[in-house]
């Protein structure tokens, strides 16, 4: 163990671990590129969670937080969900990109799943997929081609709106 002069902080190394402790504050690891600034990046322990700071050059701010309950906040210090992303000025807050010809995103619960698949600028929405998957074995519900044509029951509509099924019916109701 290595202690500071007044024994309020220690670094302990042994048995495959590095342990940081401070009795007067939270423990942290700083990464620096020079001796002038406080730090470029920091990983800081707080209340059984972690904070991650980046920026340096006097512009360092908290970028990511993992609370003690496992909720992750990106751009927020108070995540309300398992993943909470916030940006104060941008309307574009996330991009999920595949290097393949297809990209699929799924939503799943304990009873089933839905999928959103894109390829060549078109969108397919599948429903009734297997639970716990990104929509595996789902049934096509809606397809929107890259020309704006919408298909219900088909992903290859030939007109602005096309319904495909064993007995396709379009009902319009007023309220």
PDB file of C-alpha atoms in Angstrom:
ATOM      1  CA  UNK A   1       0.000   0.000   0.000  1.00  0.00           C
ATOM      2  CA  UNK A   2       1.037   3.584  -0.694  1.00  0.00           C
ATOM      3  CA  UNK A   3      -0.495   6.361   1.443  1.00  0.00           C
ATOM      4  CA  UNK A   4      -0.420  10.147   1.187  1.00  0.00           C
ATOM      5  CA  UNK A   5       1.250  12.133   3.987  1.00  0.00           C
ATOM      6  CA  UNK A   6      -1.883  12.485   6.138  1.00  0.00           C
ATOM      7  CA  UNK A   7      -3.200   8.946   5.478  1.00  0.00           C
ATOM      8  CA  UNK A   8      -6.469  10.101   3.832  1.00  0.00           C
ATOM      9  CA  UNK A   9      -5.793   8.355   0.510  1.00  0.00           C
ATOM     10  CA  UNK A  10      -4.171   5.092  -0.508  1.00  0.00           C
ATOM     11  CA  UNK A  11      -3.302   2.978  -3.504  1.00  0.00           C
ATOM     12  CA  UNK A  12      -3.090  -0.723  -2.852  1.00  0.00           C
ATOM     13  CA  UNK A  13      -1.724  -3.149  -5.426  1.00  0.00           C
ATOM     14  CA  UNK A  14      -1.834  -6.884  -4.997  1.00  0.00           C
ATOM     15  CA  UNK A  15      -3.530 -10.181  -5.816  1.00  0.00           C
ATOM     16  CA  UNK A  16      -4.431  -9.035  -9.344  1.00  0.00           C
ATOM     17  CA  UNK A  17      -6.093  -5.786  -8.297  1.00  0.00           C
ATOM     18  CA  UNK A  18      -5.446  -2.058  -7.941  1.00  0.00           C
ATOM     19  CA  UNK A  19      -7.500  -0.438  -5.209  1.00  0.00           C
ATOM     20  CA  UNK A  20      -7.941   3.327  -4.723  1.00  0.00           C
ATOM     21  CA  UNK A  21      -9.364   4.782  -1.542  1.00  0.00           C
ATOM     22  CA  UNK A  22      -9.850   8.216  -0.008  1.00  0.00           C
ATOM     23  CA  UNK A  23     -11.438   8.988   3.338  1.00  0.00           C
ATOM     24  CA  UNK A  24     -12.105  12.670   2.568  1.00  0.00           C
ATOM     25  CA  UNK A  25     -13.689  12.438  -0.899  1.00  0.00           C
ATOM     26  CA  UNK A  26     -14.395  10.143  -3.840  1.00  0.00           C
ATOM     27  CA  UNK A  27     -11.650   8.134  -5.528  1.00  0.00           C
ATOM     28  CA  UNK A  28     -10.670   8.858  -9.105  1.00  0.00           C
ATOM     29  CA  UNK A  29      -8.138   8.093 -11.828  1.00  0.00           C
ATOM     30  CA  UNK A  30      -6.869  11.050 -13.887  1.00  0.00           C
ATOM     31  CA  UNK A  31      -5.309  10.922 -17.331  1.00  0.00           C
ATOM     32  CA  UNK A  32      -3.117  13.905 -18.255  1.00  0.00           C
ATOM     33  CA  UNK A  33      -1.097  15.017 -21.255  1.00  0.00           C
ATOM     34  CA  UNK A  34       0.610  17.924 -19.525  1.00  0.00           C
ATOM     35  CA  UNK A  35       1.421  19.297 -16.105  1.00  0.00           C
ATOM     36  CA  UNK A  36      -0.469  22.605 -16.516  1.00  0.00           C
ATOM     37  CA  UNK A  37      -4.064  21.404 -16.560  1.00  0.00           C
ATOM     38  CA  UNK A  38      -5.957  19.539 -13.862  1.00  0.00           C
ATOM     39  CA  UNK A  39      -6.766  16.510 -16.067  1.00  0.00           C
ATOM     40  CA  UNK A  40      -7.749  15.561 -19.634  1.00  0.00           C
ATOM     41  CA  UNK A  41      -9.958  12.611 -18.686  1.00  0.00           C
ATOM     42  CA  UNK A  42     -11.146  11.254 -15.355  1.00  0.00           C
ATOM     43  CA  UNK A  43     -12.898   8.151 -14.069  1.00  0.00           C
ATOM     44  CA  UNK A  44     -14.433   8.960 -10.708  1.00  0.00           C
ATOM     45  CA  UNK A  45     -16.177   6.764  -8.164  1.00  0.00           C
ATOM     46  CA  UNK A  46     -19.233   8.207  -6.419  1.00  0.00           C
ATOM     47  CA  UNK A  47     -21.955   6.551  -4.341  1.00  0.00           C
ATOM     48  CA  UNK A  48     -21.173   3.055  -5.718  1.00  0.00           C
ATOM     49  CA  UNK A  49     -21.365   4.396  -9.274  1.00  0.00           C
ATOM     50  CA  UNK A  50     -18.930   5.811 -11.822  1.00  0.00           C
ATOM     51  CA  UNK A  51     -18.561   9.155 -13.610  1.00  0.00           C
ATOM     52  CA  UNK A  52     -16.509   9.612 -16.793  1.00  0.00           C
ATOM     53  CA  UNK A  53     -15.137  13.049 -17.693  1.00  0.00           C
ATOM     54  CA  UNK A  54     -13.446  14.101 -20.958  1.00  0.00           C
ATOM     55  CA  UNK A  55     -12.422  17.304 -22.657  1.00  0.00           C
ATOM     56  CA  UNK A  56      -9.285  18.693 -21.059  1.00  0.00           C
ATOM     57  CA  UNK A  57      -7.804  22.130 -21.620  1.00  0.00           C
ATOM     58  CA  UNK A  58     -10.163  23.631 -19.019  1.00  0.00           C
ATOM     59  CA  UNK A  59     -13.210  22.261 -20.868  1.00  0.00           C
ATOM     60  CA  UNK A  60     -13.575  18.990 -19.020  1.00  0.00           C
ATOM     61  CA  UNK A  61     -17.116  17.860 -18.252  1.00  0.00           C
ATOM     62  CA  UNK A  62     -18.985  14.756 -17.209  1.00  0.00           C
ATOM     63  CA  UNK A  63     -19.928  12.821 -20.339  1.00  0.00           C
ATOM     64  CA  UNK A  64     -21.146   9.445 -19.035  1.00  0.00           C
ATOM     65  CA  UNK A  65     -22.449   8.176 -15.704  1.00  0.00           C
ATOM     66  CA  UNK A  66     -23.254   4.701 -14.430  1.00  0.00           C
ATOM     67  CA  UNK A  67     -25.418   4.873 -11.309  1.00  0.00           C
ATOM     68  CA  UNK A  68     -25.271   2.278  -8.547  1.00  0.00           C
ATOM     69  CA  UNK A  69     -28.477   0.698  -9.929  1.00  0.00           C
ATOM     70  CA  UNK A  70     -26.797   0.193 -13.330  1.00  0.00           C
ATOM     71  CA  UNK A  71     -28.612   2.974 -15.205  1.00  0.00           C
ATOM     72  CA  UNK A  72     -26.331   4.607 -17.789  1.00  0.00           C
ATOM     73  CA  UNK A  73     -26.577   8.289 -18.619  1.00  0.00           C
ATOM     74  CA  UNK A  74     -24.862   9.831 -21.626  1.00  0.00           C
ATOM     75  CA  UNK A  75     -25.050  13.617 -21.493  1.00  0.00           C
ATOM     76  CA  UNK A  76     -27.103  13.494 -18.289  1.00  0.00           C
ATOM     77  CA  UNK A  77     -26.115  13.076 -14.664  1.00  0.00           C
ATOM     78  CA  UNK A  78     -29.554  11.732 -13.707  1.00  0.00           C
ATOM     79  CA  UNK A  79     -30.444   8.760 -15.944  1.00  0.00           C
ATOM     80  CA  UNK A  80     -34.088   7.702 -15.568  1.00  0.00           C
ATOM     81  CA  UNK A  81     -33.813   4.513 -17.627  1.00  0.00           C
ATOM     82  CA  UNK A  82     -31.297   1.693 -18.169  1.00  0.00           C
ATOM     83  CA  UNK A  83     -29.967   3.837 -21.066  1.00  0.00           C
ATOM     84  CA  UNK A  84     -30.720   7.567 -21.042  1.00  0.00           C
ATOM     85  CA  UNK A  85     -29.162   9.774 -23.743  1.00  0.00           C
ATOM     86  CA  UNK A  86     -29.475  13.565 -23.681  1.00  0.00           C
ATOM     87  CA  UNK A  87     -28.000  16.368 -25.757  1.00  0.00           C
ATOM     88  CA  UNK A  88     -28.992  19.963 -24.960  1.00  0.00           C
ATOM     89  CA  UNK A  89     -28.862  21.307 -28.520  1.00  0.00           C
ATOM     90  CA  UNK A  90     -28.845  18.461 -31.068  1.00  0.00           C
ATOM     91  CA  UNK A  91     -31.982  16.826 -32.460  1.00  0.00           C
ATOM     92  CA  UNK A  92     -29.862  13.913 -33.713  1.00  0.00           C
ATOM     93  CA  UNK A  93     -28.963  11.990 -30.564  1.00  0.00           C
ATOM     94  CA  UNK A  94     -28.169   8.485 -31.748  1.00  0.00           C
ATOM     95  CA  UNK A  95     -27.034   6.612 -34.833  1.00  0.00           C
ATOM     96  CA  UNK A  96     -27.053   2.849 -35.116  1.00  0.00           C
ATOM     97  CA  UNK A  97     -24.979   1.934 -38.159  1.00  0.00           C
ATOM     98  CA  UNK A  98     -24.244  -1.410 -39.745  1.00  0.00           C
ATOM     99  CA  UNK A  99     -21.358  -2.033 -42.131  1.00  0.00           C
ATOM    100  CA  UNK A 100     -23.513  -4.680 -43.795  1.00  0.00           C
ATOM    101  CA  UNK A 101     -26.268  -4.254 -46.419  1.00  0.00           C
ATOM    102  CA  UNK A 102     -28.930  -4.569 -43.706  1.00  0.00           C
ATOM    103  CA  UNK A 103     -29.420  -2.981 -40.293  1.00  0.00           C
ATOM    104  CA  UNK A 104     -32.002  -4.243 -37.804  1.00  0.00           C
ATOM    105  CA  UNK A 105     -33.140  -2.799 -34.516  1.00  0.00           C
ATOM    106  CA  UNK A 106     -35.566  -4.667 -32.311  1.00  0.00           C
ATOM    107  CA  UNK A 107     -37.838  -4.100 -29.356  1.00  0.00           C
ATOM    108  CA  UNK A 108     -38.647  -7.113 -27.229  1.00  0.00           C
ATOM    109  CA  UNK A 109     -40.599  -8.025 -24.123  1.00  0.00           C
ATOM    110  CA  UNK A 110     -41.344 -11.364 -22.464  1.00  0.00           C
ATOM    111  CA  UNK A 111     -44.152 -12.139 -24.965  1.00  0.00           C
ATOM    112  CA  UNK A 112     -42.666 -11.206 -28.318  1.00  0.00           C
ATOM    113  CA  UNK A 113     -40.741  -8.695 -30.374  1.00  0.00           C
ATOM    114  CA  UNK A 114     -40.902  -6.264 -33.265  1.00  0.00           C
ATOM    115  CA  UNK A 115     -38.155  -5.367 -35.719  1.00  0.00           C
ATOM    116  CA  UNK A 116     -37.204  -2.345 -37.759  1.00  0.00           C
ATOM    117  CA  UNK A 117     -35.017  -3.312 -40.714  1.00  0.00           C
ATOM    118  CA  UNK A 118     -33.474  -0.998 -43.283  1.00  0.00           C
ATOM    119  CA  UNK A 119     -31.771  -1.796 -46.550  1.00  0.00           C
ATOM    120  CA  UNK A 120     -31.193   0.408 -49.599  1.00  0.00           C
ATOM    121  CA  UNK A 121     -33.052   3.253 -47.880  1.00  0.00           C
ATOM    122  CA  UNK A 122     -36.236   1.218 -47.404  1.00  0.00           C
ATOM    123  CA  UNK A 123     -37.869   0.253 -44.097  1.00  0.00           C
ATOM    124  CA  UNK A 124     -39.540  -2.987 -43.024  1.00  0.00           C
ATOM    125  CA  UNK A 125     -41.469  -3.277 -39.764  1.00  0.00           C
ATOM    126  CA  UNK A 126     -41.992  -6.816 -38.529  1.00  0.00           C
ATOM    127  CA  UNK A 127     -44.315  -7.857 -35.694  1.00  0.00           C
ATOM    128  CA  UNK A 128     -44.969 -10.979 -33.613  1.00  0.00           C
ATOM    129  CA  UNK A 129     -41.303 -12.010 -33.447  1.00  0.00           C
ATOM    130  CA  UNK A 130     -39.772 -14.310 -30.869  1.00  0.00           C
ATOM    131  CA  UNK A 131     -39.430 -12.942 -27.332  1.00  0.00           C
ATOM    132  CA  UNK A 132     -35.932 -11.868 -26.312  1.00  0.00           C
ATOM    133  CA  UNK A 133     -34.780 -11.285 -29.910  1.00  0.00           C
ATOM    134  CA  UNK A 134     -34.470  -8.368 -32.323  1.00  0.00           C
ATOM    135  CA  UNK A 135     -37.569  -9.616 -34.130  1.00  0.00           C
ATOM    136  CA  UNK A 136     -36.492 -13.089 -35.190  1.00  0.00           C
ATOM    137  CA  UNK A 137     -39.266 -14.977 -37.005  1.00  0.00           C
ATOM    138  CA  UNK A 138     -41.400 -11.827 -37.192  1.00  0.00           C
ATOM    139  CA  UNK A 139     -44.207 -11.276 -39.671  1.00  0.00           C
ATOM    140  CA  UNK A 140     -43.977  -8.339 -42.073  1.00  0.00           C
ATOM    141  CA  UNK A 141     -46.500  -5.663 -41.096  1.00  0.00           C
ATOM    142  CA  UNK A 142     -45.459  -2.578 -43.060  1.00  0.00           C
ATOM    143  CA  UNK A 143     -42.904  -1.858 -45.734  1.00  0.00           C
ATOM    144  CA  UNK A 144     -41.907   1.608 -46.878  1.00  0.00           C
ATOM    145  CA  UNK A 145     -39.847   1.679 -50.067  1.00  0.00           C
ATOM    146  CA  UNK A 146     -37.189   4.268 -50.729  1.00  0.00           C
ATOM    147  CA  UNK A 147     -39.579   5.939 -53.234  1.00  0.00           C
ATOM    148  CA  UNK A 148     -42.144   6.572 -50.459  1.00  0.00           C
ATOM    149  CA  UNK A 149     -44.571   3.813 -51.448  1.00  0.00           C
ATOM    150  CA  UNK A 150     -46.178   2.131 -48.419  1.00  0.00           C
ATOM    151  CA  UNK A 151     -47.131  -1.513 -48.296  1.00  0.00           C
ATOM    152  CA  UNK A 152     -49.243  -3.144 -45.625  1.00  0.00           C
ATOM    153  CA  UNK A 153     -48.493  -6.858 -45.728  1.00  0.00           C
ATOM    154  CA  UNK A 154     -45.819  -6.331 -48.380  1.00  0.00           C
ATOM    155  CA  UNK A 155     -42.363  -4.781 -48.499  1.00  0.00           C
ATOM    156  CA  UNK A 156     -42.546  -4.205 -52.272  1.00  0.00           C
ATOM    157  CA  UNK A 157     -45.590  -1.993 -52.954  1.00  0.00           C
ATOM    158  CA  UNK A 158     -46.240  -0.954 -56.563  1.00  0.00           C
ATOM    159  CA  UNK A 159     -48.391   2.083 -55.670  1.00  0.00           C
ATOM    160  CA  UNK A 160     -48.490   4.870 -53.108  1.00  0.00           C
ATOM    161  CA  UNK A 161     -50.455   2.549 -50.787  1.00  0.00           C
ATOM    162  CA  UNK A 162     -50.838  -1.182 -51.339  1.00  0.00           C
ATOM    163  CA  UNK A 163     -52.607  -3.700 -49.075  1.00  0.00           C
ATOM    164  CA  UNK A 164     -51.766  -7.378 -49.386  1.00  0.00           C
ATOM    165  CA  UNK A 165     -53.494 -10.166 -47.472  1.00  0.00           C
ATOM    166  CA  UNK A 166     -55.956 -13.027 -47.836  1.00  0.00           C
ATOM    167  CA  UNK A 167     -58.899 -10.573 -47.607  1.00  0.00           C
ATOM    168  CA  UNK A 168     -57.422  -7.047 -47.691  1.00  0.00           C
ATOM    169  CA  UNK A 169     -59.847  -4.393 -46.473  1.00  0.00           C
ATOM    170  CA  UNK A 170     -59.194  -0.723 -45.829  1.00  0.00           C
ATOM    171  CA  UNK A 171     -61.648   0.864 -43.424  1.00  0.00           C
ATOM    172  CA  UNK A 172     -61.947   4.591 -42.909  1.00  0.00           C
ATOM    173  CA  UNK A 173     -64.074   5.881 -40.027  1.00  0.00           C
ATOM    174  CA  UNK A 174     -65.004   9.351 -38.904  1.00  0.00           C
ATOM    175  CA  UNK A 175     -65.307  10.193 -35.219  1.00  0.00           C
TER     176      UNK A 175
END
